[in-house]
Short mmCIF file of C-alpha atoms in Angstrom, two decimals:
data_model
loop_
_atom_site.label_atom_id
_atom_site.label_comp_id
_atom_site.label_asym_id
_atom_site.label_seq_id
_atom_site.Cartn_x
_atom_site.Cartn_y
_atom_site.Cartn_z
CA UNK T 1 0.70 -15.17 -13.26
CA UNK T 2 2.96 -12.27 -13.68
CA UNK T 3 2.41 -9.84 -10.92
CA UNK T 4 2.17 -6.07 -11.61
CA UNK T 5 5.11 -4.04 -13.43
CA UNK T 6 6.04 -0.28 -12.97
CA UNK T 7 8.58 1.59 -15.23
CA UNK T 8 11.06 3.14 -14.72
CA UNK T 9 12.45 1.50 -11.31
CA UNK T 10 14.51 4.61 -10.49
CA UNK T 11 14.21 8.50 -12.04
CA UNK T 12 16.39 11.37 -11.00
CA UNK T 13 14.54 14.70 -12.47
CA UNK T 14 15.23 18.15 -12.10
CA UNK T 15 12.71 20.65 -10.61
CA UNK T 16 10.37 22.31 -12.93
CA UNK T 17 10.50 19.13 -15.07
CA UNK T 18 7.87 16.94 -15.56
CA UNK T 19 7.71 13.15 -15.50
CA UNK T 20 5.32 10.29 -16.62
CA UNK T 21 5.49 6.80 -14.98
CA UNK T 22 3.78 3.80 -15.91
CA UNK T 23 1.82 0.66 -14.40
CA UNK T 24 0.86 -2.72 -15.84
CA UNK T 25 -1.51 -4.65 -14.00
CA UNK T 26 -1.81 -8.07 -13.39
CA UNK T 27 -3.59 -9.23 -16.62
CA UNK T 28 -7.33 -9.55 -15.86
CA UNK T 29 -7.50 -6.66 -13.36
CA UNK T 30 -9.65 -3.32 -14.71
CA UNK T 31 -8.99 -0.94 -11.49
CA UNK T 32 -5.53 0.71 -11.33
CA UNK T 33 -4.16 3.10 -8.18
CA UNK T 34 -1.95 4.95 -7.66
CA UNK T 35 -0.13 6.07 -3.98
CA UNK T 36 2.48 8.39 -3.22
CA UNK T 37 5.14 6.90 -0.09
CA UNK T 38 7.12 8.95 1.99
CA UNK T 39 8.88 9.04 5.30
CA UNK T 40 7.08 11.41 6.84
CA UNK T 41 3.98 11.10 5.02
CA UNK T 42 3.98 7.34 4.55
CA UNK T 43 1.39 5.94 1.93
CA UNK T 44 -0.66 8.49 0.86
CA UNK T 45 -3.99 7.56 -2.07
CA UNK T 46 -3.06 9.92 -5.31
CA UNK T 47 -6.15 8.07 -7.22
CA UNK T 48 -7.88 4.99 -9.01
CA UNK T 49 -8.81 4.35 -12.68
CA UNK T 50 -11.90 2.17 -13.34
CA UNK T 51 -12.21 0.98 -17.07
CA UNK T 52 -10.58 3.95 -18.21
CA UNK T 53 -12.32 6.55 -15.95
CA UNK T 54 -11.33 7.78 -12.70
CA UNK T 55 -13.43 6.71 -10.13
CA UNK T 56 -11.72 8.49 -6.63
CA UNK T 57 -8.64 11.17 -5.97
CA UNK T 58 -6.67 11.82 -3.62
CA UNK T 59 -6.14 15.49 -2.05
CA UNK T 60 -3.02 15.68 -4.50
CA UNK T 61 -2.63 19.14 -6.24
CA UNK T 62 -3.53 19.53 -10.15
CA UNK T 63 0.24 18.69 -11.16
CA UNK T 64 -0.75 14.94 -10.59
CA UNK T 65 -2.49 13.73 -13.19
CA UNK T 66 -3.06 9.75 -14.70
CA UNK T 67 -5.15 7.93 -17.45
CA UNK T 68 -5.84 4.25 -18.00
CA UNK T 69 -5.85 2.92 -21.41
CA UNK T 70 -8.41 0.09 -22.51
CA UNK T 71 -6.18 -2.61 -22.00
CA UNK T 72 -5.87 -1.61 -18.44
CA UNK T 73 -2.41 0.14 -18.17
CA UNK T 74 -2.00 3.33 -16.90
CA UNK T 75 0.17 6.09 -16.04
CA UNK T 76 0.80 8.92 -14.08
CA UNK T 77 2.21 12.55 -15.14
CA UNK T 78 3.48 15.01 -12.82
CA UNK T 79 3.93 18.17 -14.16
CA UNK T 80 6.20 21.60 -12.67
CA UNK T 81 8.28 19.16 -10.31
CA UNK T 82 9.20 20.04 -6.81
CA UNK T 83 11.71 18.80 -4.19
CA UNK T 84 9.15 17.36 -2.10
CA UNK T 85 7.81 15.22 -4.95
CA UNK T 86 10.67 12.83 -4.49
CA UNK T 87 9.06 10.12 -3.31
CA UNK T 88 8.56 6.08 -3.97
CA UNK T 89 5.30 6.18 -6.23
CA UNK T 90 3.01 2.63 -5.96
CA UNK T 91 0.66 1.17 -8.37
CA UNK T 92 -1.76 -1.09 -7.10
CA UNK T 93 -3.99 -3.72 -9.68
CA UNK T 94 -7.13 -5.20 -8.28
CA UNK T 95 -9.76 -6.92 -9.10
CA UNK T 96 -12.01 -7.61 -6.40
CA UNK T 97 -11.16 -4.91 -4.09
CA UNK T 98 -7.82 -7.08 -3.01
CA UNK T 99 -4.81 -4.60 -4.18
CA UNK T 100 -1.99 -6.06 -5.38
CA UNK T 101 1.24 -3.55 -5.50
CA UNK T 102 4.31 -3.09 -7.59
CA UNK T 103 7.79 -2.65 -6.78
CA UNK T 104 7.56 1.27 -6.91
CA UNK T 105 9.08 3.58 -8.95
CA UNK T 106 12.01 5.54 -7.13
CA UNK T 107 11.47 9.48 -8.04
CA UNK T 108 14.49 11.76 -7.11
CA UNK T 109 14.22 15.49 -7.73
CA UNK T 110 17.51 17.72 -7.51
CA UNK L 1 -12.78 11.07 8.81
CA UNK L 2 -11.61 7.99 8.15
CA UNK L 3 -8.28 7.05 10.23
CA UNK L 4 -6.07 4.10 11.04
CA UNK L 5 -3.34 3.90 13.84
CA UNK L 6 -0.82 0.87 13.74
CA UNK L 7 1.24 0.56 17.48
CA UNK L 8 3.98 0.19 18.20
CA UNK L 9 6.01 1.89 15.69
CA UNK L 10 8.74 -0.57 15.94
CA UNK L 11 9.02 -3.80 17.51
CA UNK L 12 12.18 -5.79 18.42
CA UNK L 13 11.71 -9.42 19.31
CA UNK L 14 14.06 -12.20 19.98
CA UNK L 15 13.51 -15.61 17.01
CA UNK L 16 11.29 -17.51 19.06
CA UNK L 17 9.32 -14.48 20.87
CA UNK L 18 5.71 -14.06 19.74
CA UNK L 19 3.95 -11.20 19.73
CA UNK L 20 0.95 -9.01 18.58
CA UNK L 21 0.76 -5.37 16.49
CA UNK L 22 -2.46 -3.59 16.46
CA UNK L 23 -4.25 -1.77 14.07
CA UNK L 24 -7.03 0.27 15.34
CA UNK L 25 -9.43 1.84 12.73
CA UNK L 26 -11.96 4.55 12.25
CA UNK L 27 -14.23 4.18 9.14
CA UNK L 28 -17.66 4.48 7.64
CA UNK L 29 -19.19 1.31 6.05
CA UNK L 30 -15.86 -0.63 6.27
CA UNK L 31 -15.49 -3.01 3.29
CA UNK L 32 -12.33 -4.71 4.45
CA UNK L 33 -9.44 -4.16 6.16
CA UNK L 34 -5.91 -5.36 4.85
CA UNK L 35 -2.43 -6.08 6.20
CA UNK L 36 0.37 -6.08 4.05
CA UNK L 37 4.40 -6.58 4.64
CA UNK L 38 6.24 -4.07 2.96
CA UNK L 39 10.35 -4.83 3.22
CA UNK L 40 12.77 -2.07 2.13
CA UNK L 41 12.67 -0.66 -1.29
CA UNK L 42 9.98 -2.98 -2.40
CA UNK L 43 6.09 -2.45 -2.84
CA UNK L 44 4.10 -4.03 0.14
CA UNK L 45 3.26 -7.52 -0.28
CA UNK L 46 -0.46 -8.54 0.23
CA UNK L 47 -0.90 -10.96 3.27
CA UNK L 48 -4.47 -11.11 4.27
CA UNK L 49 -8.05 -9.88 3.74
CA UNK L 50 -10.59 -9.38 6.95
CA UNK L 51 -14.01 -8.41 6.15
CA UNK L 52 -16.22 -9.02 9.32
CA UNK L 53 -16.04 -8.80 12.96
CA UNK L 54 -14.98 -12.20 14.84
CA UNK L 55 -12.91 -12.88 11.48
CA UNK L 56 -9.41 -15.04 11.38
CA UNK L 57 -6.85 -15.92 8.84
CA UNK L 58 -4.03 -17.53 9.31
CA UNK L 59 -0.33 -17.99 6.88
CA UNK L 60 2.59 -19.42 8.34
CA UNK L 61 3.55 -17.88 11.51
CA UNK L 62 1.12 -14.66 11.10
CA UNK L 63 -2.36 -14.67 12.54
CA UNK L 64 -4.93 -11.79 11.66
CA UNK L 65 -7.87 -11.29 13.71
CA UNK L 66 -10.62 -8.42 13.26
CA UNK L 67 -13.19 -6.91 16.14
CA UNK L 68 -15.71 -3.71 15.31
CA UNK L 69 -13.05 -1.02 15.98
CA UNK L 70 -9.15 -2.43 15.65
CA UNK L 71 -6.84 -5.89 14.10
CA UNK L 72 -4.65 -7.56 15.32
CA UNK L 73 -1.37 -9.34 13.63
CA UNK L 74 0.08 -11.70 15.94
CA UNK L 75 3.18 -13.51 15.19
CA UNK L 76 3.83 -16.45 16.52
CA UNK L 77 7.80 -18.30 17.23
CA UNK L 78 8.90 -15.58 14.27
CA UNK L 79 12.59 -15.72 12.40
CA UNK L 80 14.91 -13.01 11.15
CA UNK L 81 13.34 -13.69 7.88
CA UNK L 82 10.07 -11.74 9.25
CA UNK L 83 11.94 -9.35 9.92
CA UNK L 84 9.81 -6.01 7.89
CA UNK L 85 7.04 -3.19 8.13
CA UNK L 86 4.26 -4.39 8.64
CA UNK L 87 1.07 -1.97 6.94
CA UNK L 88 -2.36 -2.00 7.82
CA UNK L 89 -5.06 -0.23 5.35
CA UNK L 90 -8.70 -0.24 5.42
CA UNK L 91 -11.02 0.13 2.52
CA UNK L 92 -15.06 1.78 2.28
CA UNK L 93 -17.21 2.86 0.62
CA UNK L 94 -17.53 1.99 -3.67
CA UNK L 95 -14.39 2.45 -4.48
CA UNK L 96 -10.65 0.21 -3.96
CA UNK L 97 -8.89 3.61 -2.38
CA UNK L 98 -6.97 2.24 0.72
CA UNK L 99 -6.31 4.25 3.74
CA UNK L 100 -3.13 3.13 5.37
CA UNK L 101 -1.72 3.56 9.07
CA UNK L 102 1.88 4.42 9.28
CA UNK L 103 3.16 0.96 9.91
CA UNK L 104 5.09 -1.31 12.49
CA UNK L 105 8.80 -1.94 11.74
CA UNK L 106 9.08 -5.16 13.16
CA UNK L 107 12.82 -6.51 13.93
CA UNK L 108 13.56 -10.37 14.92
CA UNK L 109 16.65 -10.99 16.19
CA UNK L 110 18.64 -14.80 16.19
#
């Protein structure tokens, strides 16, 4: 069973810009989070899509957003970029409560 | 609120040298607690589920155990190859939001 896919790997974005990133789950799952990792922060709950409607958030501000389309996939836009968004950004697929993650996409902003 | 502290930070053990990390937690209605491996540049890698008091799983060389208020991993004879951080996360409530602790960065030496 193919395990759960993030694109782009890596992303190198100046500030001010804005960025989407997207999240396949592992077929069959419906609930889709999201999680922000840093060094000093480490992993930090941004939020968590439910059948297309989110169902928790984090204590992110308003420039993080995300959907989840009907086939489950979902993505996450951050608008107005800042330094201290750079960050390794996690999807997670479940389907019983058990979250399975992906490899992370690498977010770099200059 | 809702809290989870993983000691030690980091761990160095000779191969051969078992040992235990802790994860003590601080939750309403806990609906499972979860220990993943994360190694560098990678999403964290699902190990084991707990979901009661006076619960065990076992894989390989890693034992989880779970008691009212903290987990412990214990790691018995381990190899370079288990070499990694080692997350612990707890989940309540209705949703699949994790809450994670900061880690152990666990070194094995030959």
């Amino acid at each position: 069973k193919a395990g759960v896919t993030q694109t782009p790997r890596y992303l190198i974005k100046t500030r001010g810009q804005q960025v989407t990133l997207s999240c396949s789950p592992i077929s069959g799952h419906r609930s889709v989070s999201w999680y922000q990792q840093t060094p000093g922060q480490g992993l930090q709950f941004l939020f968590e899509y439910f059948s297309e409607t989110q169902r928790n958030k984090g204590n992110f501000p308003g420039r993080f957003s995300g959907r989840q389309f009907s086939n489950s996939r979902s993505e996450m836009n951050v608008s107005t970029l800042e330094l201290g968004d750079s960050a390794l950004y996690l999807c997670a697929s479940s389907l019983d409560g058990e979250q399975y993650f992906g490899p992370g996409t690498r977010l770099t902003v200059t | 609120e809702d809290q989870v502290t993983q000691s030690p930070e980091a761990l160095r053990l000779q191969e051969g040298e078992s040992s235990s990390l802790n994860c003590s937690y601080t939750v309403s209605g806990l609906r499972g607690l979860f220990w993943y491996r994360q190694d560098p540049g990678k999403g964290p890698e699902f190990l084991f589920t707990l979901y009661s008091a006076g619960e065990e799983k076992e894989k390989e060389r890693l034992k989880a155990t779970l008691t009212k208020k903290e987990s412990f991993l214990h790691i018995t004879a381990p190899k370079p190859e288990d070499s990694a951080t080692y997350l612990c996360a707890v989940q309540a409530g209705n949703t699949d939001k994790l809450i994670f602790g900061t880690g152990t960065r666990l070194q094995v030496f030959p």
